[in-house]
Amino acid sequence: MPEPLDESRFSSVLCVVAHPDDIEYGLSAAVARWTQAGTKVTYFLLTRGEAGIDPLPPAEAGPIREEEELASAAVVGVTDVHFGTHRDGAIEYGLPLRRDIAREIRRVRPDLVVGTFYGDRYAGGQLNQADHRAVGQATVDAVADAGNRWIFEELVAQEGLHPWKVTTLAISPSPTGTHYVDVSATFEDAVASLEAHTEYNRALSADYPAPRELLGSILGGAAQAVGDPAVTHAVSLDVFER
Ligand SMILES: [Zn+2]
């Protein structure tokens, strides 16, 4: 049975994902709860999601998706949104990726880093994507890198970014969540944040579930694992204390 995440342990959160919309498939419900409680939340996306809209070439889709991400972040109280320069669909796991994430961790200095799921299959059985696997794995490693001054020494020497120790790492979504965040009160914020991806959602196939339906399934499903009837919606997290 997952435990409630101890939110008294952090006042600053960094969410690291591959694409615009990755945070909005559930995690943004927890973000809304955190920002409403006064916690500072920052987003770092490694790409602009420019390969994510089939009818639009990347040069057109990238700026649209960046704008949609800024709008969806604002819905849940986040104004600090940064984008990396990796190519959507072609993110490679490796030292440059780890360095980019470690740099952002040292810049933001969060207590909690939320990384993306890097396993092969989601709870529903769907296969995960290459970009998610690379970014999720690199985030786990970058949390360690950020705290070690002898890895990426250039971050100190050239950018003045000194080591930072993250106290908690969480992975979301997770089919094997150790913890949960009760988002029963912020479900509507999550729906609005996903709906803010207007052009992206419009280009999805007609039989793809609408944001409310999809989030009801994801967050409602996670709530069932909690086993408390008062928790109607939950975000599931795999939590590692460091
Ligand atoms: Zn994605």
Short mmCIF file of C-alpha atoms and ligand atoms in Angstrom, two decimals:
data_model
loop_
_atom_site.label_atom_id
_atom_site.label_comp_id
_atom_site.label_asym_id
_atom_site.label_seq_id
_atom_site.Cartn_x
_atom_site.Cartn_y
_atom_site.Cartn_z
CA MET A 1 0.00 0.00 0.00
CA PRO A 2 1.58 3.37 -1.01
CA GLU A 3 2.20 5.96 1.72
CA PRO A 4 1.34 9.66 1.46
CA LEU A 5 4.34 11.71 0.32
CA ASP A 6 5.72 13.80 3.21
CA GLU A 7 5.34 17.27 1.68
CA SER A 8 6.80 18.99 4.74
CA ARG A 9 10.22 17.84 3.53
CA PHE A 10 10.46 20.13 0.52
CA SER A 11 9.91 23.77 -0.42
CA SER A 12 11.34 23.62 -3.95
CA VAL A 13 10.57 21.09 -6.69
CA LEU A 14 12.08 20.52 -10.13
CA CYS A 15 10.16 18.40 -12.65
CA VAL A 16 12.31 17.00 -15.49
CA VAL A 17 10.64 15.56 -18.59
CA ALA A 18 11.23 15.05 -22.30
CA HIS A 19 8.28 16.84 -23.90
CA PRO A 20 5.55 19.44 -23.54
CA ASP A 21 2.51 17.54 -22.11
CA ASP A 22 4.53 14.87 -20.21
CA ILE A 23 3.82 16.66 -16.91
CA GLU A 24 0.17 17.16 -17.80
CA TYR A 25 -0.72 13.46 -17.93
CA GLY A 26 -1.24 13.40 -14.17
CA LEU A 27 1.71 14.98 -12.41
CA SER A 28 0.35 18.51 -12.89
CA ALA A 29 -2.40 17.66 -10.38
CA ALA A 30 0.29 17.30 -7.70
CA VAL A 31 2.04 20.43 -8.97
CA ALA A 32 -1.19 22.40 -8.51
CA ARG A 33 -1.45 21.18 -4.93
CA TRP A 34 2.17 22.09 -4.22
CA THR A 35 2.04 25.61 -5.71
CA GLN A 36 -1.23 26.31 -3.89
CA ALA A 37 0.63 25.45 -0.66
CA GLY A 38 3.39 27.93 -1.54
CA THR A 39 5.98 25.48 -2.86
CA LYS A 40 8.16 26.74 -5.70
CA VAL A 41 7.94 24.44 -8.73
CA THR A 42 10.15 24.65 -11.84
CA TYR A 43 9.81 22.67 -15.07
CA PHE A 44 12.71 21.54 -17.25
CA LEU A 45 11.79 20.00 -20.61
CA LEU A 46 14.61 18.60 -22.73
CA THR A 47 12.78 19.28 -26.02
CA ARG A 48 10.03 21.49 -27.39
CA GLY A 49 8.05 18.48 -28.59
CA GLU A 50 8.45 19.58 -32.20
CA ALA A 51 7.95 16.06 -33.60
CA GLY A 52 4.68 15.55 -31.74
CA ILE A 53 2.06 16.92 -34.16
CA ASP A 54 1.78 14.74 -37.26
CA PRO A 55 0.30 17.31 -39.69
CA LEU A 56 2.78 20.04 -38.67
CA PRO A 57 6.48 20.18 -39.55
CA PRO A 58 8.80 20.60 -36.55
CA ALA A 59 9.65 24.24 -37.33
CA GLU A 60 5.98 25.12 -36.92
CA ALA A 61 5.09 22.68 -34.16
CA GLY A 62 7.97 23.57 -31.80
CA PRO A 63 6.94 27.18 -31.06
CA ILE A 64 3.27 26.17 -30.73
CA ARG A 65 4.07 23.42 -28.25
CA GLU A 66 6.37 25.69 -26.27
CA GLU A 67 3.55 28.24 -25.94
CA GLU A 68 1.08 25.52 -24.98
CA GLU A 69 3.43 24.25 -22.28
CA LEU A 70 3.82 27.75 -20.83
CA ALA A 71 0.02 28.08 -20.77
CA SER A 72 -0.50 24.70 -19.14
CA ALA A 73 2.20 25.42 -16.53
CA ALA A 74 0.55 28.74 -15.67
CA VAL A 75 -2.74 26.90 -15.01
CA VAL A 76 -1.08 25.06 -12.11
CA GLY A 77 0.91 28.04 -10.81
CA VAL A 78 4.25 27.46 -12.55
CA THR A 79 5.97 30.33 -14.34
CA ASP A 80 9.55 29.03 -14.32
CA VAL A 81 9.69 26.77 -17.40
CA HIS A 82 12.95 26.00 -19.16
CA PHE A 83 13.59 24.12 -22.38
CA GLY A 84 16.65 22.14 -23.39
CA THR A 85 17.95 21.94 -26.93
CA HIS A 86 17.62 18.21 -27.58
CA ARG A 87 15.79 16.99 -30.67
CA ASP A 88 12.34 15.56 -30.09
CA GLY A 89 12.29 11.84 -30.77
CA ALA A 90 16.09 11.65 -30.91
CA ILE A 91 17.20 12.25 -27.30
CA GLU A 92 20.25 10.13 -26.59
CA TYR A 93 21.16 8.90 -23.15
CA GLY A 94 24.70 10.00 -22.41
CA LEU A 95 26.94 12.49 -20.68
CA PRO A 96 25.63 15.59 -22.53
CA LEU A 97 22.09 14.76 -21.39
CA ARG A 98 23.21 14.09 -17.82
CA ARG A 99 25.17 17.34 -17.81
CA ASP A 100 22.19 19.37 -19.03
CA ILE A 101 19.98 17.98 -16.25
CA ALA A 102 22.70 18.31 -13.59
CA ARG A 103 23.17 21.94 -14.65
CA GLU A 104 19.47 22.64 -14.18
CA ILE A 105 19.46 20.93 -10.77
CA ARG A 106 22.39 23.07 -9.62
CA ARG A 107 20.74 26.21 -10.98
CA VAL A 108 17.33 25.58 -9.38
CA ARG A 109 18.60 23.89 -6.18
CA PRO A 110 15.44 21.83 -5.51
CA ASP A 111 14.77 19.62 -2.49
CA LEU A 112 12.66 17.29 -4.61
CA VAL A 113 13.33 16.25 -8.21
CA VAL A 114 10.50 14.51 -10.03
CA GLY A 115 11.76 12.51 -12.99
CA THR A 116 9.90 10.71 -15.69
CA PHE A 117 9.18 6.96 -15.84
CA TYR A 118 11.98 5.11 -17.63
CA GLY A 119 10.73 1.52 -17.49
CA ASP A 120 9.60 -0.36 -20.57
CA ARG A 121 5.89 -0.54 -19.82
CA TYR A 122 3.36 1.67 -18.09
CA ALA A 123 0.88 0.30 -15.57
CA GLY A 124 -1.66 -0.08 -18.37
CA GLY A 125 0.76 -2.19 -20.40
CA GLN A 126 1.57 0.46 -23.03
CA LEU A 127 5.16 0.57 -24.20
CA ASN A 128 7.23 3.56 -23.09
CA GLN A 129 9.00 5.87 -25.56
CA ALA A 130 12.72 6.17 -26.26
CA ASP A 131 12.88 9.85 -25.18
CA HIS A 132 11.15 9.10 -21.86
CA ARG A 133 13.45 6.18 -21.13
CA ALA A 134 16.56 8.25 -21.87
CA VAL A 135 15.46 11.32 -19.89
CA GLY A 136 14.16 9.32 -16.93
CA GLN A 137 17.36 7.32 -16.60
CA ALA A 138 19.54 10.40 -17.08
CA THR A 139 17.57 12.26 -14.40
CA VAL A 140 18.31 9.53 -11.86
CA ASP A 141 22.00 9.80 -12.73
CA ALA A 142 22.04 13.60 -12.90
CA VAL A 143 20.68 13.84 -9.36
CA ALA A 144 23.85 12.06 -8.25
CA ASP A 145 26.04 14.07 -10.67
CA ALA A 146 24.65 17.36 -9.35
CA GLY A 147 25.99 16.57 -5.90
CA ASN A 148 29.49 15.55 -6.99
CA ARG A 149 31.92 18.37 -7.76
CA TRP A 150 34.29 16.08 -9.70
CA ILE A 151 31.72 15.09 -12.32
CA PHE A 152 31.18 17.89 -14.85
CA GLU A 153 33.85 20.08 -13.25
CA GLU A 154 33.17 22.60 -16.02
CA LEU A 155 29.82 23.46 -14.42
CA VAL A 156 31.76 24.96 -11.52
CA ALA A 157 34.73 26.32 -13.46
CA GLN A 158 32.83 27.89 -16.36
CA GLU A 159 29.33 28.51 -15.03
CA GLY A 160 29.81 28.93 -11.28
CA LEU A 161 27.27 26.19 -10.57
CA HIS A 162 28.35 24.49 -7.37
CA PRO A 163 27.26 21.02 -6.22
CA TRP A 164 23.74 20.66 -4.91
CA LYS A 165 22.37 17.73 -2.95
CA VAL A 166 18.82 16.75 -3.78
CA THR A 167 17.17 15.15 -0.74
CA THR A 168 14.33 13.33 -2.50
CA LEU A 169 13.99 11.84 -5.98
CA ALA A 170 10.61 10.71 -7.21
CA ILE A 171 9.65 9.00 -10.46
CA SER A 172 6.20 9.59 -11.94
CA PRO A 173 4.17 7.93 -13.27
CA SER A 174 5.19 4.69 -11.70
CA PRO A 175 3.49 1.31 -11.93
CA THR A 176 5.10 0.41 -8.61
CA GLY A 177 4.55 3.62 -6.66
CA THR A 178 5.84 3.61 -3.09
CA HIS A 179 4.07 6.91 -2.33
CA TYR A 180 1.13 8.99 -3.48
CA VAL A 181 -0.08 12.58 -3.48
CA ASP A 182 -3.79 13.10 -2.79
CA VAL A 183 -4.95 15.26 -5.70
CA SER A 184 -8.69 14.90 -5.15
CA ALA A 185 -8.93 18.70 -4.75
CA THR A 186 -6.83 19.59 -7.81
CA PHE A 187 -8.21 17.18 -10.40
CA GLU A 188 -9.87 20.02 -12.31
CA ASP A 189 -6.59 21.95 -12.43
CA ALA A 190 -4.94 18.92 -14.03
CA VAL A 191 -7.73 18.65 -16.61
CA ALA A 192 -7.36 22.36 -17.46
CA SER A 193 -3.57 22.00 -17.75
CA LEU A 194 -3.87 19.14 -20.25
CA GLU A 195 -6.62 20.95 -22.17
CA ALA A 196 -4.18 23.86 -22.59
CA HIS A 197 -2.31 21.74 -25.15
CA THR A 198 -4.92 22.82 -27.67
CA GLU A 199 -3.23 22.18 -31.01
CA TYR A 200 -1.59 19.00 -29.79
CA ASN A 201 -4.89 17.60 -28.54
CA ARG A 202 -6.66 18.65 -31.73
CA ALA A 203 -4.25 16.58 -33.82
CA LEU A 204 -4.81 13.37 -31.83
CA SER A 205 -6.94 10.66 -33.42
CA ALA A 206 -10.68 10.97 -32.88
CA ASP A 207 -10.83 7.88 -30.68
CA TYR A 208 -8.12 9.14 -28.30
CA PRO A 209 -9.68 9.81 -24.87
CA ALA A 210 -10.36 13.45 -23.94
CA PRO A 211 -8.29 15.00 -21.12
CA ARG A 212 -10.97 14.57 -18.43
CA GLU A 213 -11.56 10.94 -19.31
CA LEU A 214 -7.87 10.11 -19.54
CA LEU A 215 -6.92 11.82 -16.29
CA GLY A 216 -9.93 10.31 -14.57
CA SER A 217 -8.56 6.92 -15.51
CA ILE A 218 -4.92 7.63 -14.58
CA LEU A 219 -5.51 9.50 -11.31
CA GLY A 220 -8.61 7.53 -10.36
CA GLY A 221 -6.71 4.30 -10.90
CA ALA A 222 -3.83 5.47 -8.70
CA ALA A 223 -6.35 6.44 -6.02
CA GLN A 224 -7.76 2.90 -5.94
CA ALA A 225 -4.36 1.61 -4.86
CA VAL A 226 -4.45 4.00 -1.88
CA GLY A 227 -7.48 2.26 -0.42
CA ASP A 228 -8.98 5.37 1.25
CA PRO A 229 -12.45 6.30 -0.06
CA ALA A 230 -11.72 9.98 0.73
CA VAL A 231 -8.93 9.92 -1.87
CA THR A 232 -10.72 9.99 -5.22
CA HIS A 233 -7.67 10.96 -7.28
CA ALA A 234 -3.97 10.39 -6.63
CA VAL A 235 -0.58 10.78 -8.27
CA SER A 236 1.60 7.72 -7.85
CA LEU A 237 5.32 8.23 -7.22
CA ASP A 238 8.29 5.96 -6.76
CA VAL A 239 10.26 7.76 -4.05
CA PHE A 240 13.94 7.49 -3.18
CA GLU A 241 15.31 9.35 -0.17
CA ARG A 242 18.93 10.31 -0.59
ZN ZN B 1 6.47 12.56 -23.86
#
